[in-house]
Amino acid sequence: MSDPAEGILRLPRWPDSRLVLTPAARWLVDHDGKVMPMSELFEGFCRHLLDEGLPLFRVTTGLPSMHPLTVTRAFAWQRDAGVTMTERGHGVFQTDEYLKSPIAVIHEGAAAIRRQLEQPGAPMDFGILPELKALGVTDYLVLPMRFTQGPGMGREGQNVSFMSFATDRKGGFRPEELSYLMELMPLIALRLELEAGRRMTRDLLTTYLGQSPAERVLKGDLRRGQGYEVEAAIWLSDLRGFTAFSDRNPTVEVVATLDRYFDAMAGPIQAHGGEVLKFIGDGLLAIFRVEDGNTLEAACRRALTAA
């Protein structure tokens, strides 16, 4: 149907639509074009599952990251505590915490892991299980979450993450609840991959362009030849004796030294409002902007304090 006067197409309602979404599923897809922080999205998803009657006590997941310092961001929701986020460094996959976890088994290709902790003789073969049992958890389920792209964490570089569900209800999860959670996984993965991709794009641009240029690029400022003026105190530094050091030592030691050096330099710069623009060999270029009513003297003092 259409209204010629307004030139607007008006579609009739379809009351018998076959596309039926549960509240939790609708929460994942009906975002109205808004960018939602991952913690808020995860909290809302878990709360909707609770409202549907799932007796959730704890839900966890991990999203891949493309950042020089972190490889994944772990999110944990608990019924009475909300969402917490922990960033994991690149060495996490070599730790006992990971190697003795169900996540490692999921990454190796397992279709699902379930441990009914209230049953006598339940296997306690993962490091997290005694902790969960002490918290009163009766049933624990871990499912794979498959992404289409990103850093490969699964077997043969597959893009596999996970989501775990724990309940403290006597008797654990019912069969229909297990089926429902499994059916939700592709939809969960689709939405979380969108959020992870947005975060990875921002991390990459911020790492290699700097915070302010990255924000301009993300807003669509992409035309070649454009520029803008910045009033700022400039920081330029390098590592004394680096050329001789790099000549005398193995490449692995040189790179490790540079990593420690840049960690030591970038931390104070960022802590005092500075912005690292680029690393140039052993050199570092940063600025302390004059903006938001701050004076040039204040910018210089921040730079000096950082130094």
mmCIF file of C-alpha atoms in Angstrom:
data_model
loop_
_atom_site.group_PDB
_atom_site.id
_atom_site.type_symbol
_atom_site.label_atom_id
_atom_site.label_comp_id
_atom_site.label_asym_id
_atom_site.label_seq_id
_atom_site.Cartn_x
_atom_site.Cartn_y
_atom_site.Cartn_z
ATOM 1 C CA MET A 1 0.000 0.000 0.000
ATOM 2 C CA SER A 2 1.165 3.558 -0.602
ATOM 3 C CA ASP A 3 0.098 7.080 0.201
ATOM 4 C CA PRO A 4 0.436 9.168 -3.002
ATOM 5 C CA ALA A 5 0.263 12.398 -1.047
ATOM 6 C CA GLU A 6 3.259 11.517 1.072
ATOM 7 C CA GLY A 7 5.078 9.241 -1.336
ATOM 8 C CA ILE A 8 5.562 6.725 1.474
ATOM 9 C CA LEU A 9 5.244 2.987 1.049
ATOM 10 C CA ARG A 10 3.144 1.525 3.844
ATOM 11 C CA LEU A 11 3.471 -2.230 4.362
ATOM 12 C CA PRO A 12 0.650 -4.190 5.978
ATOM 13 C CA ARG A 13 1.361 -5.920 9.252
ATOM 14 C CA TRP A 14 2.065 -9.639 9.084
ATOM 15 C CA PRO A 15 0.633 -10.995 12.342
ATOM 16 C CA ASP A 16 1.421 -14.622 11.555
ATOM 17 C CA SER A 17 5.122 -14.211 10.893
ATOM 18 C CA ARG A 18 7.087 -17.445 11.121
ATOM 19 C CA LEU A 19 10.156 -15.592 12.318
ATOM 20 C CA VAL A 20 9.728 -15.823 16.087
ATOM 21 C CA LEU A 21 12.561 -14.512 18.251
ATOM 22 C CA THR A 22 12.879 -15.093 21.966
ATOM 23 C CA PRO A 23 13.649 -12.023 24.113
ATOM 24 C CA ALA A 24 17.328 -12.979 24.331
ATOM 25 C CA ALA A 25 17.579 -13.507 20.569
ATOM 26 C CA ARG A 26 15.815 -10.212 19.895
ATOM 27 C CA TRP A 27 18.245 -8.462 22.215
ATOM 28 C CA LEU A 28 21.089 -9.696 20.022
ATOM 29 C CA VAL A 29 19.642 -8.628 16.666
ATOM 30 C CA ASP A 30 17.461 -5.595 17.413
ATOM 31 C CA HIS A 31 20.178 -3.033 18.132
ATOM 32 C CA ASP A 32 18.481 -0.204 16.154
ATOM 33 C CA GLY A 33 21.821 0.734 14.559
ATOM 34 C CA LYS A 34 23.369 1.710 17.902
ATOM 35 C CA VAL A 35 26.865 0.797 19.024
ATOM 36 C CA MET A 36 26.626 -0.869 22.428
ATOM 37 C CA PRO A 37 29.592 -1.440 24.749
ATOM 38 C CA MET A 38 30.407 -5.132 24.955
ATOM 39 C CA SER A 39 29.860 -5.241 28.724
ATOM 40 C CA GLU A 40 26.376 -3.752 28.326
ATOM 41 C CA LEU A 41 25.514 -6.152 25.497
ATOM 42 C CA PHE A 42 26.713 -9.179 27.467
ATOM 43 C CA GLU A 43 24.895 -8.083 30.627
ATOM 44 C CA GLY A 44 21.660 -7.558 28.697
ATOM 45 C CA PHE A 45 21.895 -10.931 26.983
ATOM 46 C CA CYS A 46 22.398 -12.785 30.272
ATOM 47 C CA ARG A 47 19.592 -10.862 31.978
ATOM 48 C CA HIS A 48 17.204 -11.707 29.148
ATOM 49 C CA LEU A 49 18.058 -15.395 29.526
ATOM 50 C CA LEU A 50 17.353 -15.103 33.250
ATOM 51 C CA ASP A 51 13.999 -13.451 32.539
ATOM 52 C CA GLU A 52 13.148 -16.358 30.206
ATOM 53 C CA GLY A 53 13.611 -18.718 33.132
ATOM 54 C CA LEU A 54 17.108 -20.085 32.562
ATOM 55 C CA PRO A 55 18.661 -20.572 36.017
ATOM 56 C CA LEU A 56 22.008 -18.997 35.159
ATOM 57 C CA PHE A 57 24.602 -18.369 37.835
ATOM 58 C CA ARG A 58 27.631 -17.520 35.691
ATOM 59 C CA VAL A 59 28.346 -16.986 31.967
ATOM 60 C CA THR A 60 31.766 -16.380 30.410
ATOM 61 C CA THR A 61 33.134 -15.785 26.926
ATOM 62 C CA GLY A 62 36.261 -14.577 25.182
ATOM 63 C CA LEU A 63 36.647 -12.264 22.194
ATOM 64 C CA PRO A 64 39.777 -12.110 20.035
ATOM 65 C CA SER A 65 41.864 -8.959 20.014
ATOM 66 C CA MET A 66 44.389 -7.567 17.542
ATOM 67 C CA HIS A 67 46.606 -5.512 19.796
ATOM 68 C CA PRO A 68 50.360 -5.526 20.477
ATOM 69 C CA LEU A 69 49.757 -6.313 24.165
ATOM 70 C CA THR A 70 46.593 -8.439 24.277
ATOM 71 C CA VAL A 71 45.355 -11.466 22.345
ATOM 72 C CA THR A 72 41.890 -11.811 23.865
ATOM 73 C CA ARG A 73 39.398 -10.053 26.125
ATOM 74 C CA ALA A 74 37.622 -12.321 28.603
ATOM 75 C CA PHE A 75 34.143 -11.390 29.873
ATOM 76 C CA ALA A 76 32.499 -12.956 32.910
ATOM 77 C CA TRP A 77 28.925 -12.313 34.072
ATOM 78 C CA GLN A 78 27.735 -13.448 37.480
ATOM 79 C CA ARG A 79 24.151 -13.209 38.649
ATOM 80 C CA ASP A 80 24.767 -10.939 41.630
ATOM 81 C CA ALA A 81 27.895 -9.163 40.415
ATOM 82 C CA GLY A 82 27.373 -8.137 36.784
ATOM 83 C CA VAL A 83 30.103 -8.175 34.112
ATOM 84 C CA THR A 84 33.866 -8.020 34.539
ATOM 85 C CA MET A 85 36.428 -7.869 31.721
ATOM 86 C CA THR A 86 40.029 -9.114 31.767
ATOM 87 C CA GLU A 87 42.593 -8.630 29.003
ATOM 88 C CA ARG A 88 44.891 -11.587 28.320
ATOM 89 C CA GLY A 89 48.425 -11.171 26.957
ATOM 90 C CA HIS A 90 49.897 -13.063 24.026
ATOM 91 C CA GLY A 91 51.514 -15.671 26.285
ATOM 92 C CA VAL A 92 48.230 -16.877 27.759
ATOM 93 C CA PHE A 93 48.022 -19.935 25.480
ATOM 94 C CA GLN A 94 51.212 -21.320 27.018
ATOM 95 C CA THR A 95 50.004 -21.065 30.629
ATOM 96 C CA ASP A 96 48.747 -23.930 32.801
ATOM 97 C CA GLU A 97 45.552 -21.956 33.414
ATOM 98 C CA TYR A 98 44.718 -22.242 29.702
ATOM 99 C CA LEU A 99 46.193 -25.669 28.966
ATOM 100 C CA LYS A 100 44.214 -27.237 31.842
ATOM 101 C CA SER A 101 40.987 -25.459 30.930
ATOM 102 C CA PRO A 102 37.963 -26.597 28.904
ATOM 103 C CA ILE A 103 38.649 -23.682 26.550
ATOM 104 C CA ALA A 104 41.751 -25.461 25.250
ATOM 105 C CA VAL A 105 39.644 -28.554 24.504
ATOM 106 C CA ILE A 106 37.044 -26.430 22.687
ATOM 107 C CA HIS A 107 39.837 -24.864 20.627
ATOM 108 C CA GLU A 108 40.967 -28.388 19.714
ATOM 109 C CA GLY A 109 37.581 -29.056 18.128
ATOM 110 C CA ALA A 110 35.262 -30.371 20.873
ATOM 111 C CA ALA A 111 31.568 -29.891 20.031
ATOM 112 C CA ALA A 112 30.588 -29.309 23.689
ATOM 113 C CA ILE A 113 31.747 -29.979 27.247
ATOM 114 C CA ARG A 114 29.385 -30.628 30.133
ATOM 115 C CA ARG A 115 30.145 -31.449 33.774
ATOM 116 C CA GLN A 116 27.260 -32.212 36.164
ATOM 117 C CA LEU A 117 29.095 -31.295 39.349
ATOM 118 C CA GLU A 118 26.424 -32.372 41.843
ATOM 119 C CA GLN A 119 26.543 -35.981 40.692
ATOM 120 C CA PRO A 120 28.711 -38.412 42.684
ATOM 121 C CA GLY A 121 31.939 -39.158 40.886
ATOM 122 C CA ALA A 122 31.649 -36.228 38.493
ATOM 123 C CA PRO A 123 35.049 -35.806 36.782
ATOM 124 C CA MET A 124 37.016 -32.809 38.037
ATOM 125 C CA ASP A 125 39.374 -32.777 35.080
ATOM 126 C CA PHE A 126 39.591 -29.006 34.556
ATOM 127 C CA GLY A 127 41.156 -26.484 36.884
ATOM 128 C CA ILE A 128 38.026 -24.307 37.047
ATOM 129 C CA LEU A 129 35.712 -27.095 38.271
ATOM 130 C CA PRO A 130 36.669 -27.199 41.991
ATOM 131 C CA GLU A 131 36.221 -23.421 42.145
ATOM 132 C CA LEU A 132 32.785 -23.628 40.531
ATOM 133 C CA LYS A 133 31.689 -26.475 42.789
ATOM 134 C CA ALA A 134 32.756 -24.484 45.849
ATOM 135 C CA LEU A 135 30.512 -21.641 44.624
ATOM 136 C CA GLY A 136 27.537 -24.033 44.518
ATOM 137 C CA VAL A 137 27.495 -24.683 40.763
ATOM 138 C CA THR A 138 25.643 -27.899 39.905
ATOM 139 C CA ASP A 139 25.993 -27.985 36.117
ATOM 140 C CA TYR A 140 28.562 -26.502 33.736
ATOM 141 C CA LEU A 141 28.333 -26.280 29.935
ATOM 142 C CA VAL A 142 30.927 -24.975 27.457
ATOM 143 C CA LEU A 143 30.062 -24.486 23.786
ATOM 144 C CA PRO A 144 32.176 -23.398 20.807
ATOM 145 C CA MET A 145 31.489 -20.039 19.190
ATOM 146 C CA ARG A 146 32.562 -19.997 15.540
ATOM 147 C CA PHE A 147 33.570 -16.754 13.837
ATOM 148 C CA THR A 148 34.144 -16.154 10.132
ATOM 149 C CA GLN A 149 37.391 -14.226 10.553
ATOM 150 C CA GLY A 150 39.896 -12.924 13.065
ATOM 151 C CA PRO A 151 43.005 -14.363 14.760
ATOM 152 C CA GLY A 152 42.745 -18.154 14.588
ATOM 153 C CA MET A 153 42.605 -19.711 18.061
ATOM 154 C CA GLY A 154 41.206 -23.135 17.198
ATOM 155 C CA ARG A 155 42.690 -26.243 15.658
ATOM 156 C CA GLU A 156 44.446 -25.544 12.336
ATOM 157 C CA GLY A 157 43.891 -21.817 12.781
ATOM 158 C CA GLN A 158 40.090 -22.017 12.930
ATOM 159 C CA ASN A 159 38.325 -18.955 14.277
ATOM 160 C CA VAL A 160 36.783 -20.551 17.355
ATOM 161 C CA SER A 161 35.992 -18.914 20.668
ATOM 162 C CA PHE A 162 33.717 -20.201 23.450
ATOM 163 C CA MET A 163 30.863 -19.435 25.787
ATOM 164 C CA SER A 164 30.297 -21.197 29.099
ATOM 165 C CA PHE A 165 27.094 -21.423 31.143
ATOM 166 C CA ALA A 166 26.886 -22.447 34.817
ATOM 167 C CA THR A 167 23.828 -22.976 37.003
ATOM 168 C CA ASP A 168 23.414 -23.535 40.727
ATOM 169 C CA ARG A 169 19.910 -25.014 40.447
ATOM 170 C CA LYS A 170 19.497 -28.477 41.919
ATOM 171 C CA GLY A 171 19.323 -30.943 39.069
ATOM 172 C CA GLY A 172 21.250 -28.658 36.726
ATOM 173 C CA PHE A 173 20.152 -27.723 33.214
ATOM 174 C CA ARG A 174 17.134 -29.437 31.691
ATOM 175 C CA PRO A 175 17.395 -31.015 28.217
ATOM 176 C CA GLU A 176 15.271 -28.305 26.579
ATOM 177 C CA GLU A 177 17.477 -25.604 28.141
ATOM 178 C CA LEU A 178 20.611 -27.242 26.784
ATOM 179 C CA SER A 179 19.029 -27.427 23.320
ATOM 180 C CA TYR A 180 17.994 -23.766 23.495
ATOM 181 C CA LEU A 181 21.503 -22.594 24.408
ATOM 182 C CA MET A 182 22.999 -24.654 21.586
ATOM 183 C CA GLU A 183 20.519 -23.198 19.093
ATOM 184 C CA LEU A 184 21.395 -19.675 20.221
ATOM 185 C CA MET A 185 25.129 -20.067 19.580
ATOM 186 C CA PRO A 186 25.206 -19.072 15.873
ATOM 187 C CA LEU A 187 23.235 -15.919 16.667
ATOM 188 C CA ILE A 188 25.443 -15.098 19.653
ATOM 189 C CA ALA A 189 28.540 -15.644 17.526
ATOM 190 C CA LEU A 190 27.222 -13.360 14.775
ATOM 191 C CA ARG A 191 26.606 -10.440 17.128
ATOM 192 C CA LEU A 192 29.778 -10.887 19.152
ATOM 193 C CA GLU A 193 31.893 -11.159 16.001
ATOM 194 C CA LEU A 194 30.466 -7.820 14.926
ATOM 195 C CA GLU A 195 31.474 -6.276 18.251
ATOM 196 C CA ALA A 196 34.891 -7.954 18.231
ATOM 197 C CA GLY A 197 35.552 -6.775 14.667
ATOM 198 C CA ARG A 198 34.646 -3.209 15.565
ATOM 199 C CA ARG A 199 37.001 -3.327 18.552
ATOM 200 C CA MET A 200 39.846 -4.907 16.573
ATOM 201 C CA THR A 201 39.551 -2.226 13.874
ATOM 202 C CA ARG A 202 39.724 0.492 16.521
ATOM 203 C CA ASP A 203 42.694 -1.176 18.253
ATOM 204 C CA LEU A 204 44.654 -1.524 15.006
ATOM 205 C CA LEU A 205 44.007 2.050 13.902
ATOM 206 C CA THR A 206 44.838 3.429 17.357
ATOM 207 C CA THR A 207 48.059 1.379 17.523
ATOM 208 C CA TYR A 208 49.384 2.481 14.144
ATOM 209 C CA LEU A 209 47.818 5.938 13.704
ATOM 210 C CA GLY A 210 47.300 7.242 17.240
ATOM 211 C CA GLN A 211 44.091 7.873 19.186
ATOM 212 C CA SER A 212 42.876 11.074 17.528
ATOM 213 C CA PRO A 213 43.687 10.121 13.902
ATOM 214 C CA ALA A 214 42.054 6.724 14.480
ATOM 215 C CA GLU A 215 38.847 8.381 15.686
ATOM 216 C CA ARG A 216 38.777 10.644 12.614
ATOM 217 C CA VAL A 217 39.282 7.692 10.249
ATOM 218 C CA LEU A 218 36.503 5.724 11.962
ATOM 219 C CA LYS A 219 34.186 8.713 11.461
ATOM 220 C CA GLY A 220 34.930 8.652 7.704
ATOM 221 C CA ASP A 221 37.733 11.214 7.380
ATOM 222 C CA LEU A 222 39.561 9.271 4.650
ATOM 223 C CA ARG A 223 40.213 11.753 1.825
ATOM 224 C CA ARG A 224 43.786 11.932 0.611
ATOM 225 C CA GLY A 225 45.588 15.231 1.001
ATOM 226 C CA GLN A 226 43.576 16.495 3.951
ATOM 227 C CA GLY A 227 45.350 17.779 7.016
ATOM 228 C CA TYR A 228 44.781 19.767 10.161
ATOM 229 C CA GLU A 229 46.808 21.793 12.609
ATOM 230 C CA VAL A 230 47.567 20.667 16.143
ATOM 231 C CA GLU A 231 49.003 22.796 18.934
ATOM 232 C CA ALA A 232 50.994 20.524 21.197
ATOM 233 C CA ALA A 233 54.154 19.843 23.142
ATOM 234 C CA ILE A 234 56.233 17.339 21.142
ATOM 235 C CA TRP A 235 58.084 14.383 22.649
ATOM 236 C CA LEU A 236 60.886 12.792 20.640
ATOM 237 C CA SER A 237 63.209 10.256 22.249
ATOM 238 C CA ASP A 238 65.359 7.255 21.416
ATOM 239 C CA LEU A 239 67.407 4.627 23.220
ATOM 240 C CA ARG A 240 70.994 5.655 23.918
ATOM 241 C CA GLY A 241 73.598 3.294 22.443
ATOM 242 C CA PHE A 242 70.987 1.246 20.562
ATOM 243 C CA THR A 243 72.949 0.960 17.320
ATOM 244 C CA ALA A 244 75.960 -0.568 19.059
ATOM 245 C CA PHE A 245 73.694 -2.756 21.200
ATOM 246 C CA SER A 246 71.846 -4.128 18.151
ATOM 247 C CA ASP A 247 75.172 -4.909 16.427
ATOM 248 C CA ARG A 248 76.455 -6.946 19.391
ATOM 249 C CA ASN A 249 73.334 -8.925 20.398
ATOM 250 C CA PRO A 250 71.003 -11.518 18.819
ATOM 251 C CA THR A 251 67.834 -10.286 17.139
ATOM 252 C CA VAL A 252 65.608 -11.970 19.739
ATOM 253 C CA GLU A 253 67.301 -10.067 22.564
ATOM 254 C CA VAL A 254 67.172 -6.785 20.638
ATOM 255 C CA VAL A 255 63.418 -7.134 20.012
ATOM 256 C CA ALA A 256 62.761 -8.138 23.633
ATOM 257 C CA THR A 257 64.705 -5.095 24.828
ATOM 258 C CA LEU A 258 62.725 -2.809 22.516
ATOM 259 C CA ASP A 259 59.460 -4.273 23.831
ATOM 260 C CA ARG A 260 60.436 -3.544 27.438
ATOM 261 C CA TYR A 261 61.733 -0.103 26.477
ATOM 262 C CA PHE A 262 58.563 0.943 24.656
ATOM 263 C CA ASP A 263 56.388 -0.409 27.494
ATOM 264 C CA ALA A 264 58.356 1.712 29.946
ATOM 265 C CA MET A 265 58.089 4.808 27.740
ATOM 266 C CA ALA A 266 54.503 4.583 26.510
ATOM 267 C CA GLY A 267 52.974 3.964 29.947
ATOM 268 C CA PRO A 268 53.917 7.319 31.511
ATOM 269 C CA ILE A 269 53.136 9.193 28.279
ATOM 270 C CA GLN A 270 49.590 7.842 28.154
ATOM 271 C CA ALA A 271 49.124 8.189 31.920
ATOM 272 C CA HIS A 272 49.763 11.936 31.620
ATOM 273 C CA GLY A 273 47.503 12.577 28.674
ATOM 274 C CA GLY A 274 50.035 12.115 25.896
ATOM 275 C CA GLU A 275 49.469 10.336 22.596
ATOM 276 C CA VAL A 276 52.090 8.064 21.013
ATOM 277 C CA LEU A 277 52.082 8.767 17.268
ATOM 278 C CA LYS A 278 54.695 6.282 16.091
ATOM 279 C CA PHE A 279 57.675 4.108 16.937
ATOM 280 C CA ILE A 280 60.643 4.693 14.649
ATOM 281 C CA GLY A 281 63.184 1.911 15.201
ATOM 282 C CA ASP A 282 64.283 2.730 18.736
ATOM 283 C CA GLY A 283 62.729 6.197 18.519
ATOM 284 C CA LEU A 284 59.364 7.326 19.827
ATOM 285 C CA LEU A 285 57.275 10.302 18.707
ATOM 286 C CA ALA A 286 54.464 11.544 20.939
ATOM 287 C CA ILE A 287 52.474 14.714 21.502
ATOM 288 C CA PHE A 288 50.694 16.361 24.425
ATOM 289 C CA ARG A 289 47.819 18.321 22.916
ATOM 290 C CA VAL A 290 46.665 21.789 23.867
ATOM 291 C CA GLU A 291 42.888 21.355 23.918
ATOM 292 C CA ASP A 292 39.765 21.517 26.067
ATOM 293 C CA GLY A 293 40.856 24.778 27.657
ATOM 294 C CA ASN A 294 44.358 23.566 28.596
ATOM 295 C CA THR A 295 47.256 25.925 28.013
ATOM 296 C CA LEU A 296 50.504 25.206 26.204
ATOM 297 C CA GLU A 297 52.262 25.549 29.562
ATOM 298 C CA ALA A 298 50.034 22.790 30.985
ATOM 299 C CA ALA A 299 50.802 20.534 28.020
ATOM 300 C CA CYS A 300 54.523 21.083 28.503
ATOM 301 C CA ARG A 301 54.250 20.312 32.216
ATOM 302 C CA ARG A 302 52.452 17.046 31.445
ATOM 303 C CA ALA A 303 55.193 16.106 29.005
ATOM 304 C CA LEU A 304 57.904 16.982 31.530
ATOM 305 C CA THR A 305 56.159 15.027 34.288
ATOM 306 C CA ALA A 306 55.890 12.004 31.996
ATOM 307 C CA ALA A 307 59.592 12.271 31.148
#
